[in-house]
Amino acid sequence: MENDFALVKAKFIENYNLARPIMTILGDEVRQEILLTLIEAGGMGGIRVGDIQKKSHVSRSAVSHHLKVLLDAGIICMRREGTKNYYYIDFKDSTVKPVILFWQQVEPMLKLCMKERERRL
């Protein structure tokens, strides 16, 4: 039983370590605003930096910086149309899946830890 707990805990920690870099990136308030803007844009085929900046309280260059961070992390996607860049979320290809997996495991892990603690008492 103790070995099973150790294995489950090790896997949980492994999943946490996979999710941590993405959670850190998503922890920034401006990036959260940008993601909400992209979600609100829905399936429009993407939205341009200027349009994102209009819905934001930061400069265009700051929006571009945060978009690059999100893009480099694989959280968002970009398509080019000539000289125009359109940013969008493609959930199928998003790197946020480890975060989702981690959070889906939190409640079962809490319950397992409670049982393990009770077993040891």
CSV table of C-alpha atoms in Angstrom, one decimal:
chain,number,residue,atom,x,y,z
A,1,MET,CA,0.0,0.0,0.0
A,2,GLU,CA,2.8,2.4,0.9
A,3,ASN,CA,4.6,1.6,-2.4
A,4,ASP,CA,1.4,2.3,-4.3
A,5,PHE,CA,1.1,5.7,-2.6
A,6,ALA,CA,4.7,6.5,-3.3
A,7,LEU,CA,4.2,5.7,-7.0
A,8,VAL,CA,1.1,7.8,-7.3
A,9,LYS,CA,2.7,10.6,-5.4
A,10,ALA,CA,5.8,10.5,-7.7
A,11,LYS,CA,3.6,10.6,-10.8
A,12,PHE,CA,1.6,13.5,-9.4
A,13,ILE,CA,4.9,15.4,-8.7
A,14,GLU,CA,6.1,14.6,-12.2
A,15,ASN,CA,2.8,16.0,-13.7
A,16,TYR,CA,3.2,19.1,-11.5
A,17,ASN,CA,6.7,19.7,-12.8
A,18,LEU,CA,5.4,19.4,-16.3
A,19,ALA,CA,2.7,22.0,-15.6
A,20,ARG,CA,4.7,24.4,-13.5
A,21,PRO,CA,6.4,26.4,-16.3
A,22,ILE,CA,3.0,26.9,-18.0
A,23,MET,CA,1.4,27.9,-14.7
A,24,THR,CA,4.1,30.4,-14.2
A,25,ILE,CA,3.6,32.0,-17.6
A,26,LEU,CA,-0.2,32.0,-17.0
A,27,GLY,CA,0.3,33.7,-13.6
A,28,ASP,CA,0.9,37.0,-15.3
A,29,GLU,CA,-2.2,39.3,-15.2
A,30,VAL,CA,-1.5,40.9,-18.6
A,31,ARG,CA,-1.2,37.4,-20.2
A,32,GLN,CA,-4.4,36.4,-18.5
A,33,GLU,CA,-6.1,39.5,-20.0
A,34,ILE,CA,-4.7,38.6,-23.5
A,35,LEU,CA,-6.0,35.0,-23.2
A,36,LEU,CA,-9.5,36.3,-22.3
A,37,THR,CA,-9.4,38.6,-25.3
A,38,LEU,CA,-8.4,35.7,-27.5
A,39,ILE,CA,-11.2,33.6,-26.1
A,40,GLU,CA,-13.7,36.3,-26.6
A,41,ALA,CA,-12.6,36.7,-30.2
A,42,GLY,CA,-13.6,33.1,-30.6
A,43,GLY,CA,-13.3,31.5,-34.0
A,44,MET,CA,-12.7,34.7,-35.8
A,45,GLY,CA,-9.5,33.3,-37.3
A,46,GLY,CA,-7.3,35.3,-34.9
A,47,ILE,CA,-6.9,38.8,-33.7
A,48,ARG,CA,-4.2,41.3,-34.4
A,49,VAL,CA,-1.9,43.0,-31.8
A,50,GLY,CA,-3.6,46.4,-32.2
A,51,ASP,CA,-7.0,44.9,-31.5
A,52,ILE,CA,-5.7,43.1,-28.4
A,53,GLN,CA,-4.0,46.3,-27.2
A,54,LYS,CA,-7.3,48.3,-27.5
A,55,LYS,CA,-8.8,45.9,-24.9
A,56,SER,CA,-5.7,46.1,-22.7
A,57,HIS,CA,-4.3,48.6,-20.3
A,58,VAL,CA,-0.7,48.2,-21.6
A,59,SER,CA,1.3,49.5,-24.5
A,60,ARG,CA,1.4,47.8,-27.9
A,61,SER,CA,5.0,46.8,-27.4
A,62,ALA,CA,4.1,45.2,-24.0
A,63,VAL,CA,1.2,43.3,-25.7
A,64,SER,CA,3.7,42.1,-28.4
A,65,HIS,CA,6.1,40.9,-25.7
A,66,HIS,CA,3.4,39.0,-23.8
A,67,LEU,CA,2.2,37.5,-27.1
A,68,LYS,CA,5.7,36.3,-27.9
A,69,VAL,CA,6.0,34.6,-24.4
A,70,LEU,CA,2.6,32.9,-24.9
A,71,LEU,CA,3.5,31.9,-28.5
A,72,ASP,CA,7.0,30.6,-27.5
A,73,ALA,CA,5.4,28.5,-24.8
A,74,GLY,CA,2.9,27.0,-27.2
A,75,ILE,CA,-0.1,28.4,-25.3
A,76,ILE,CA,-1.3,30.4,-28.3
A,77,CYS,CA,-0.9,30.2,-32.1
A,78,MET,CA,-0.2,32.7,-34.8
A,79,ARG,CA,-1.0,32.7,-38.5
A,80,ARG,CA,0.4,35.2,-41.1
A,81,GLU,CA,-1.5,36.8,-43.8
A,82,GLY,CA,1.0,38.8,-45.8
A,83,THR,CA,2.5,41.2,-43.3
A,84,LYS,CA,-0.3,40.8,-40.8
A,85,ASN,CA,-0.1,38.4,-37.8
A,86,TYR,CA,-3.2,36.9,-36.2
A,87,TYR,CA,-3.1,35.4,-32.8
A,88,TYR,CA,-5.5,32.7,-31.6
A,89,ILE,CA,-6.0,29.7,-29.3
A,90,ASP,CA,-6.0,26.2,-30.8
A,91,PHE,CA,-6.8,24.1,-27.8
A,92,LYS,CA,-5.9,20.8,-29.6
A,93,ASP,CA,-2.2,22.0,-30.0
A,94,SER,CA,-2.0,23.9,-26.8
A,95,THR,CA,0.7,23.2,-24.2
A,96,VAL,CA,-1.8,23.9,-21.3
A,97,LYS,CA,-2.8,20.2,-21.3
A,98,PRO,CA,-0.3,19.3,-18.6
A,99,VAL,CA,-1.9,22.0,-16.4
A,100,ILE,CA,-5.4,20.6,-17.0
A,101,LEU,CA,-4.1,17.1,-16.2
A,102,PHE,CA,-2.4,18.3,-13.1
A,103,TRP,CA,-5.6,20.0,-11.8
A,104,GLN,CA,-7.7,17.0,-12.6
A,105,GLN,CA,-5.4,15.0,-10.3
A,106,VAL,CA,-5.5,17.4,-7.3
A,107,GLU,CA,-8.7,16.3,-5.7
A,108,PRO,CA,-7.9,12.5,-6.0
A,109,MET,CA,-4.4,13.2,-4.6
A,110,LEU,CA,-5.9,15.2,-1.7
A,111,LYS,CA,-8.1,12.2,-0.9
A,112,LEU,CA,-5.3,9.8,-1.2
A,113,CYS,CA,-3.1,11.8,1.1
A,114,MET,CA,-5.8,12.0,3.7
A,115,LYS,CA,-6.2,8.2,3.6
A,116,GLU,CA,-2.5,7.8,3.8
A,117,ARG,CA,-2.3,10.1,6.8
A,118,GLU,CA,-5.2,8.2,8.5
A,119,ARG,CA,-3.5,4.9,7.8
A,120,ARG,CA,-0.3,6.1,9.5
A,121,LEU,CA,-2.1,7.3,12.7
